[in-house]
Structure formats: structure tokens, C-alpha cells
Coordinates of C-alpha atoms and ligand atoms in Angstrom, one line a residue:
M352 CA 124.2 87.8 109.4
I353 CA 122.6 87.9 106.3
N354 CA 118.1 87.0 106.8
L355 CA 117.6 84.9 103.7
L356 CA 113.7 86.0 104.3
D357 CA 114.6 89.9 103.5
F358 CA 114.5 89.1 99.5
D359 CA 112.4 88.4 96.8
R360 CA 114.0 86.1 94.3
D361 CA 115.8 88.7 92.2
G362 CA 117.2 90.5 95.3
L363 CA 118.2 86.7 96.4
T364 CA 119.9 86.4 93.4
R365 CA 121.6 89.4 93.4
W366 CA 122.8 88.3 96.4
C367 CA 124.0 85.0 95.2
V368 CA 125.7 86.5 92.3
E369 CA 127.4 88.9 94.9
Q370 CA 129.0 85.9 96.8
G371 CA 130.5 84.5 93.3
E372 CA 127.5 82.0 92.7
K373 CA 125.3 81.4 89.9
P374 CA 121.6 82.6 89.5
F375 CA 120.6 79.2 89.5
R376 CA 121.7 78.9 93.2
A377 CA 119.0 81.2 94.8
T378 CA 116.2 79.8 92.8
Q379 CA 116.8 76.6 94.5
L380 CA 117.2 78.6 97.5
F381 CA 114.4 80.4 97.4
R382 CA 112.4 77.2 96.5
W383 CA 113.6 75.6 99.9
I384 CA 112.9 78.4 101.3
H385 CA 109.4 79.4 100.9
Q386 CA 108.0 76.0 98.7
R387 CA 109.5 73.5 100.9
G388 CA 109.2 75.7 104.7
V389 CA 112.9 74.5 105.2
A390 CA 115.3 76.4 107.3
D391 CA 118.2 74.7 108.1
V392 CA 120.9 75.1 105.1
D393 CA 121.7 71.1 105.9
Q394 CA 118.2 70.0 104.7
M395 CA 118.7 71.4 101.2
T396 CA 120.4 68.5 99.7
D397 CA 120.6 69.8 96.4
L398 CA 123.2 72.4 97.0
A399 CA 126.7 71.8 97.0
K400 CA 128.5 71.3 100.2
P401 CA 130.6 74.2 100.2
W402 CA 127.9 76.2 99.3
R403 CA 126.0 74.8 102.3
Q404 CA 129.4 75.6 104.1
K405 CA 129.3 79.5 103.3
L406 CA 126.2 79.8 103.3
R407 CA 125.9 78.6 107.0
G408 CA 129.0 81.1 107.8
L409 CA 126.9 84.3 105.9
A410 CA 123.3 83.8 106.3
S411 CA 119.9 82.2 107.9
V412 CA 116.1 82.2 107.7
V413 CA 114.8 84.3 110.7
P414 CA 111.6 83.1 112.0
L415 CA 108.9 84.8 114.0
Q416 CA 108.3 84.0 117.8
A417 CA 105.2 83.2 117.8
I418 CA 104.0 84.6 121.3
S419 CA 100.4 82.7 121.1
E420 CA 98.5 81.2 118.6
Q421 CA 94.9 81.0 119.4
V422 CA 92.1 79.0 117.6
S423 CA 88.3 80.7 117.4
R424 CA 85.3 78.8 117.8
D425 CA 84.6 79.4 113.8
G426 CA 88.3 78.2 112.7
T427 CA 90.2 81.0 112.4
V428 CA 93.5 80.9 113.9
K429 CA 95.6 84.3 115.2
W430 CA 99.2 84.5 115.9
L431 CA 101.0 86.7 118.1
F432 CA 104.5 87.4 116.2
D433 CA 107.2 89.2 118.5
V434 CA 109.1 91.8 117.0
G435 CA 111.0 92.7 119.9
A436 CA 111.3 95.6 122.4
G437 CA 108.1 95.3 123.7
N438 CA 106.2 95.0 120.2
A439 CA 104.6 92.5 118.3
V440 CA 102.3 92.2 115.6
E441 CA 99.3 89.8 115.0
T442 CA 98.7 87.3 111.9
V443 CA 95.2 85.4 111.0
F444 CA 94.4 82.9 109.0
I445 CA 90.5 82.7 108.0
P446 CA 89.4 79.2 106.9
E447 CA 86.5 79.1 104.1
D448 CA 85.1 76.3 102.3
D449 CA 86.9 77.2 99.1
R450 CA 89.6 79.3 100.3
G451 CA 92.4 80.1 103.2
T452 CA 93.1 83.8 103.8
L453 CA 95.8 85.4 105.7
C454 CA 95.3 88.7 107.0
V455 CA 99.2 90.1 107.1
S456 CA 100.8 92.5 109.2
S457 CA 102.9 95.4 107.7
Q458 CA 103.5 97.8 111.0
A459 CA 104.3 97.2 114.8
G460 CA 101.3 100.4 115.2
C461 CA 99.7 102.6 112.6
A462 CA 101.0 106.2 112.2
V463 CA 97.4 107.1 110.6
A464 CA 95.5 107.1 113.7
C465 CA 91.8 106.4 112.4
R466 CA 89.3 106.9 115.0
F467 CA 88.2 103.3 115.0
C468 CA 90.8 101.5 114.6
S469 CA 92.6 99.5 117.8
T470 CA 96.3 99.8 115.6
G471 CA 95.9 103.1 115.2
H472 CA 95.0 103.9 118.7
Q473 CA 98.2 101.8 119.6
G474 CA 100.0 104.5 117.9
F475 CA 103.3 104.0 115.4
S476 CA 106.4 102.1 116.5
R477 CA 108.0 100.8 113.7
N478 CA 107.8 99.0 110.3
L479 CA 108.3 95.7 109.5
S480 CA 111.3 94.5 107.4
T481 CA 110.7 92.2 104.0
G482 CA 111.6 89.5 106.2
E483 CA 109.0 90.3 109.1
I484 CA 106.3 90.6 106.9
L485 CA 107.5 87.2 105.1
A486 CA 107.9 85.5 107.9
Q487 CA 103.9 85.7 109.0
L488 CA 103.4 83.8 105.7
W489 CA 106.2 81.3 106.0
H490 CA 104.9 80.3 109.5
A491 CA 101.3 80.1 108.6
E492 CA 101.8 78.4 105.6
H493 CA 104.0 75.8 106.9
H494 CA 102.6 75.2 109.7
L495 CA 99.4 75.1 108.6
R496 CA 100.6 72.5 106.2
R497 CA 101.9 70.3 108.8
R498 CA 98.8 70.4 110.9
L499 CA 96.4 69.8 107.9
G500 CA 98.3 67.0 107.1
L501 CA 98.4 68.3 103.2
S502 CA 101.1 67.4 100.8
E503 CA 103.7 69.4 99.2
G504 CA 101.8 70.8 96.0
E505 CA 98.7 71.8 98.3
R506 CA 98.5 74.9 99.8
A507 CA 97.1 76.2 103.4
V508 CA 96.9 80.0 102.5
T509 CA 95.3 80.7 99.6
N510 CA 94.7 84.3 99.6
V511 CA 96.6 87.5 101.4
V512 CA 95.5 90.2 102.5
M513 CA 97.6 93.4 103.6
M514 CA 95.0 93.7 105.8
G515 CA 96.6 93.0 109.2
M516 CA 98.1 96.0 111.6
G517 CA 99.7 98.8 110.1
E518 CA 99.3 100.9 106.7
P519 CA 101.4 98.7 104.2
L520 CA 101.3 101.8 102.1
Q521 CA 103.5 103.7 104.5
N522 CA 106.3 101.0 104.3
Y523 CA 106.2 100.6 100.6
S524 CA 110.0 99.7 100.4
A525 CA 110.1 96.5 102.6
L526 CA 106.1 95.6 101.5
V527 CA 106.9 95.0 97.3
P528 CA 109.6 92.9 97.8
A529 CA 107.2 91.2 100.0
L530 CA 104.4 91.0 97.6
K531 CA 106.9 89.3 94.8
A532 CA 108.0 86.4 96.8
M533 CA 104.0 86.0 97.4
L534 CA 103.6 86.0 93.7
D535 CA 106.7 84.1 92.4
D536 CA 106.1 80.6 90.5
H537 CA 109.6 79.5 93.1
G538 CA 107.8 81.4 96.1
Y539 CA 104.0 81.0 96.7
G540 CA 102.7 80.9 93.5
L541 CA 99.9 83.4 94.1
S542 CA 97.7 85.0 91.7
R543 CA 98.0 88.9 91.7
R544 CA 94.2 89.1 92.3
R545 CA 94.6 87.1 95.7
V546 CA 96.9 89.1 96.9
T547 CA 95.4 92.4 98.0
V548 CA 96.9 95.4 99.6
S549 CA 94.3 97.5 101.4
T550 CA 95.2 101.2 102.4
S551 CA 93.7 104.2 103.7
G552 CA 94.9 106.1 101.4
V553 CA 98.4 107.3 100.3
V554 CA 97.7 108.5 97.1
P555 CA 101.1 108.5 95.5
M556 CA 102.5 105.2 96.7
I557 CA 98.9 103.8 94.9
E558 CA 100.7 105.1 91.7
R559 CA 103.5 103.4 92.3
L560 CA 101.6 100.3 93.2
M561 CA 100.9 100.5 89.7
N562 CA 104.0 100.5 88.2
D563 CA 106.0 97.8 90.6
C564 CA 103.3 95.4 92.0
P565 CA 100.1 95.8 90.7
V566 CA 98.1 93.3 92.9
A567 CA 94.0 93.4 94.2
L568 CA 93.8 96.8 95.8
A569 CA 91.3 97.5 98.8
V570 CA 90.8 101.3 99.6
S571 CA 89.2 102.1 103.1
L572 CA 86.6 104.7 102.3
H573 CA 84.6 104.9 105.5
A574 CA 82.6 108.1 104.5
P575 CA 81.3 110.1 101.1
N576 CA 82.6 113.3 101.9
D577 CA 86.3 115.0 102.8
A578 CA 84.6 116.6 106.2
L579 CA 83.5 113.3 107.4
R580 CA 86.2 111.5 106.3
E581 CA 88.9 114.2 107.6
H582 CA 87.6 113.4 111.1
L583 CA 87.6 109.4 110.7
V584 CA 90.6 108.9 108.4
P585 CA 93.3 112.1 109.3
L586 CA 95.1 111.2 106.1
N587 CA 92.5 112.4 104.0
R588 CA 94.0 115.6 104.9
K589 CA 96.9 115.4 103.3
Y590 CA 95.4 113.1 100.4
P591 CA 91.8 113.9 99.7
L592 CA 88.9 112.3 98.0
A593 CA 88.9 113.8 94.9
E594 CA 92.9 112.4 94.3
L595 CA 91.9 109.4 95.8
M596 CA 89.4 108.5 94.0
A597 CA 91.5 109.6 90.4
A598 CA 93.9 107.2 92.0
C599 CA 91.9 104.4 92.1
R600 CA 90.8 105.0 88.8
A601 CA 94.1 105.6 87.6
Y602 CA 94.9 102.0 89.3
L603 CA 92.4 100.2 87.4
A604 CA 94.3 100.3 84.2
A605 CA 96.9 98.1 86.1
A606 CA 95.2 96.3 88.3
P607 CA 94.6 92.1 88.1
R608 CA 90.7 93.0 88.7
D609 CA 88.9 95.8 87.0
F610 CA 87.1 97.2 89.9
I611 CA 88.3 98.8 93.2
T612 CA 87.3 96.8 96.7
F613 CA 85.9 99.9 99.1
E614 CA 86.0 98.9 102.7
Y615 CA 83.7 100.9 104.6
C616 CA 83.4 100.5 108.4
M617 CA 80.0 100.7 109.7
L618 CA 79.6 103.1 112.7
D619 CA 76.5 103.8 114.7
G620 CA 75.1 107.7 113.8
V621 CA 78.3 108.5 111.9
N622 CA 78.6 107.1 108.8
D623 CA 75.5 104.8 108.4
H624 CA 72.9 106.8 107.1
P625 CA 70.8 106.1 104.3
E626 CA 71.9 109.8 103.2
H627 CA 75.4 108.7 102.8
A628 CA 74.9 105.7 100.6
R629 CA 73.8 107.7 98.2
A630 CA 76.6 110.5 98.8
L631 CA 79.4 107.4 98.6
L632 CA 77.0 106.6 94.9
D633 CA 77.3 110.3 93.5
L634 CA 81.1 110.3 94.4
V635 CA 82.1 106.6 92.7
R636 CA 79.9 107.5 89.5
G637 CA 81.3 111.3 89.2
S638 CA 84.4 109.8 90.0
Q639 CA 84.1 107.0 87.5
V640 CA 85.6 103.9 89.0
P641 CA 84.1 100.9 88.9
C642 CA 84.2 99.6 92.3
K643 CA 82.4 96.6 94.8
F644 CA 81.6 98.1 98.8
N645 CA 82.8 96.0 101.7
L646 CA 80.7 96.0 104.7
I647 CA 82.2 96.0 107.4
P648 CA 80.2 95.9 111.0
F649 CA 82.6 98.2 113.6
N650 CA 84.2 96.0 116.0
P651 CA 84.3 97.7 119.3
F652 CA 87.4 98.3 121.5
P653 CA 87.2 99.9 124.9
A654 CA 88.8 102.9 123.7
S655 CA 87.0 103.9 120.8
G656 CA 83.8 105.8 122.1
L657 CA 82.6 104.2 119.0
Q658 CA 79.6 101.8 118.3
R659 CA 78.4 99.2 116.0
S660 CA 75.6 100.2 113.8
P661 CA 72.5 98.4 114.3
R662 CA 72.1 94.9 111.9
E663 CA 68.8 96.7 109.8
R664 CA 71.0 99.8 109.2
V665 CA 73.5 97.7 107.5
V666 CA 71.4 96.2 105.4
A667 CA 69.0 99.2 104.2
F668 CA 72.8 100.9 103.6
A669 CA 73.9 98.0 101.4
E670 CA 70.3 98.0 99.6
V671 CA 70.8 101.4 98.5
L672 CA 74.1 100.8 97.4
Q673 CA 73.1 97.4 95.3
N674 CA 70.2 99.5 94.2
G675 CA 72.7 101.6 93.2
G676 CA 73.8 98.9 90.7
I677 CA 76.8 98.6 92.8
V678 CA 78.1 94.9 94.4
T679 CA 78.3 95.4 98.3
T680 CA 78.6 92.4 100.9
I681 CA 78.4 93.1 104.0
R682 CA 81.7 91.6 105.3
K683 CA 80.9 88.6 108.8
T684 CA 82.8 88.8 111.6
R685 CA 85.1 85.8 111.6
G686 CA 87.2 85.4 115.0
D687 CA 85.7 88.0 117.3
D688 CA 85.6 85.7 120.5
I689 CA 89.8 85.8 119.6
E690 CA 89.9 89.5 119.1
A691 CA 91.1 88.4 115.3
A692 CA 88.4 90.4 113.9
C693 CA 89.0 93.6 111.7
G694 CA 90.3 96.4 113.6
Q695 CA 91.0 94.6 116.8
L696 CA 94.4 93.5 115.8
A697 CA 96.6 95.4 118.9
G698 CA 99.8 93.7 119.5
E699 CA 98.3 92.7 123.1
V700 CA 101.7 92.6 124.8
Q701 CA 102.2 96.3 124.7
D702 CA 98.9 96.8 126.3
R703 CA 99.8 93.9 128.6
T704 CA 103.0 95.8 129.3
R705 CA 100.9 98.8 129.8
V706 CA 98.2 97.1 132.1
Q707 CA 101.2 95.8 134.5
I708 CA 102.6 99.3 134.4
R709 CA 99.0 100.7 136.1
L710 CA 98.7 97.8 138.2
A711 CA 102.1 98.1 139.8
D712 CA 101.4 102.2 140.0
R713 CA 97.9 101.1 141.6
R714 CA 99.9 98.8 144.0
S715 CA 102.6 101.7 145.3
M716 CA 99.0 104.2 145.7
P717 CA 97.7 105.4 149.1
P718 CA 94.9 102.3 150.6
Q719 CA 92.8 105.7 151.0
V720 CA 92.6 105.9 146.8
P721 CA 90.1 104.0 145.4
A722 CA 91.3 102.0 143.0
Q723 CA 89.8 102.4 139.1
T724 CA 88.7 99.6 137.0
P725 CA 91.3 99.5 134.4
Ligands
SAH1686 N1 95.9 100.2 107.2 C1 95.0 99.6 105.8 C2 95.0 98.2 106.5 C3 94.4 97.8 107.4 S1 92.8 98.2 108.4 C4 93.9 100.4 106.2 O1 93.4 100.8 106.9 O2 93.1 99.6 104.8 C5 92.4 96.4 107.7 C6 90.6 97.0 107.6 O3 90.3 97.1 109.3 C7 90.4 98.7 106.9 O4 89.4 98.8 106.1 C8 89.9 99.1 108.2 O5 89.2 100.4 108.1 C9 89.3 98.6 109.4 N2 89.4 98.7 110.3 C10 90.6 99.4 111.3 N3 89.4 99.1 112.8 C11 88.6 98.6 112.7 C12 86.8 98.0 113.8 N4 87.5 98.4 114.7 N5 86.2 97.8 113.4 C13 85.9 96.6 111.8 N6 86.8 97.5 110.6 C14 88.3 98.4 111.3
SF4_1687 FE1 96.3 102.9 110.1 FE2 94.0 101.3 108.5 FE3 93.9 101.3 111.0 FE4 94.1 103.2 109.7 S1 92.9 101.6 109.7 S2 95.1 103.1 111.5 S3 95.3 103.0 108.1 S4 95.2 100.3 110.5

């Protein structure tokens, strides 16, 4: 069975033509699925009956099964989706006055293994398919639209950030069709500036994205020099800062915005000294990358061994950048009471399995061994 969520509109058109259908049939189908949130072919009333019948035998919309949905005190919603074989991914909706941002996952786990990231600590399980990436948006948009009582033309999700679990540019071939469906006027109709890919710096793929689907780009920097960055983001060994900066500069020729957003996770005593901020100024000036900085207060998790920088130090760091002429924001922590904040997404199911295994081990231990707190 074909999963209809696995296609952008071009892909769906090719598939429909292969089935002997006219190309406009694909657009009709695409609109039913993505604009109206309809999965059941029988409800797609303007499709010809024989075509509906044929479709039923060949394809379906395969949604993700939500294991849980949690709503934070601040209105942030976090879904945990089952992607099979004990893996789960998380998707987070962040409502604000003028927008609704959906934070989407691209992989189960992540191979980049950044020191400060809970997903990275979990290791890499697998890439998500285009259908699994899009199913997160499909579920959130149509679910929230119904819950909020929005009418046909209204949107719950106005912005998408690929900042959930995983490194999107290490899942490039699945990512690009998903982005295209997000941008498609017959799909979610989001503008390029409202769709952001966040990357730890996969240089060759930044270059490809520029040609294939230039959306807004956020780069997770976290350090002003190679030595420190290698320590925090191991991928820096493969793609050092000079190459990364050159790729950022080149990207701007096609980007929908005239700046790159640099994300910088503030780690107590590690990368948060004013000297680091001054070195960042030298770095971005030297490489001539127009940019904004987004400082993210570190969200601690038990295995990291790291601490969040004190507020005063984050503010002082921001001031150095601001005084150097760079627009700098400090990210508000949202949804941390439900572990939905940046870097806290771990796909709890796996963890829970581990906890269960640990508990089972403990039960089989001889009674004289003192139980350790997990
Ligand atoms: N893999 C991509 C996108 C997902 S991570 C990337 O690294 O850019 C999204 C953002 O959350 C990144 O900027 C990442 O550095 C940040 N992040 C990861 N762990 C964090 C933590 N524990 N606290 C705060 N931010 C974190
Ligand atoms: Fe992967 Fe991004 Fe986490 Fe690094 S910060 S481990 S790239 S998800």
C-alpha cells in the first residue's frame, strides 16, 4: 500500500499519472488530504467513483499514532508519536499571540550526538519518511483546527521549525518533499520565511537546500572556535567553522530572509563568557555573514552533566552581541513543565523501556544489593 502522505504534489502527480489518471486528480487529492485533513477516500466527494474505488485498493493516508498528548501550563502542546519498533518521536506546538509554531522531528534519535542534547544522548535509531514528517503537521494542524473551532480558511499552524528530534539535513531526501508540501499553495501554503530548517552544520546539504528548496535557515553554532565547537558538536570535526560560515554566506543568495539565525545554547562556564561573545562577533564579521543570534538557555537533563548559565550571564552575553550591532534574542523557555523545551525531546517510550528493563534487573538482584535510584 502506498502512503499518500509520502508525496509532495509533484510526486503525487507522477504517481497518479502512472495509475492512468489526469494530473489535476493529484491536486484534488492533495487538497483533500492536506487542506481539509480528510483521510477517508469515500469522503472525497468530487473524485470520480471509479477512481475512488481504485484508490482504496492502492493507497491510504497513514497517520502517526499518538501515544500521548500533553498540554503545558503555557498552552504548549506536545505529542508523542509511535514510529514502531519501540521508537517514538515528539512534536511540539507553541502558541503565541500572532502565530502558532510547530516544532517537527526529522529522525528517531540523532547521530550528531551533541553533548547538551537529550536526543543526541539517545543515539540514532532511524530516519523518518516524508510521510512521517508530514504526518506530524497533518495531525497537529487538523487536530488543533477542530479543537480551536477554526473555519476552513483559518490556520492553526502558521510556522514550522525543523527543530524537533534529529538532524534534518542528515535526512535530506525525505525532508525536501515534506518541505515542498508545507510550502505548496494546495497544501499548507506556508511562506518560505515561515518554514525554518535548523541544522548543526551539514555543509554540503546546506548547499543543496539552497538550490532545491530555500527556506529560512537556522544554524546551531554554540561556540566561536573549532576547538570548543568540536567538543560540543562533534560534526564540527567534519565541517569546521570556516566551511560552515562560507556555506551560510552562500545560502543567503537564495534564502527568503537576508540573514542567518545562529542558535547558541548557553552552558554554564562552558561557552558563556563575554570573551566568547566577542569572539563570535569576530567570527561573523570576518566571514561576512549577516545574522541574528538566538540565545537558548540550556534545558538540563540528567545525563548531560551540564548546567544552565545564570540569567545575568545570558543577558551580559546578549549585550556584547547587541553592542556589536547584532540583533540578539533570548529564547523564552516554553513547555518545560511537560519536557517540551529545546533539547528535552527524547522520545520517552524508549526511555521508559529502558527504565522497565532496569527495574526488572533490579528485581532479579539478590536482596543484599542496595537498589540504586534510577
Ligand atoms: N538537529 C538540529 C535541529 C534540532 S535541535 C540542530 O541541532 O539544529 C534544535 C535546537 O535545540 C538546536 O539549536 C539545539 O542546539 C538546541 N538544543 C539541543 N539541546 C538543547 C538543550 N538541552 N537545551 C537547549 N537547547 C538545546
Ligand atoms: Fe542532533 Fe540537533 Fe541534538 Fe545535535 S542538537 S544531537 S544535531 S538533534
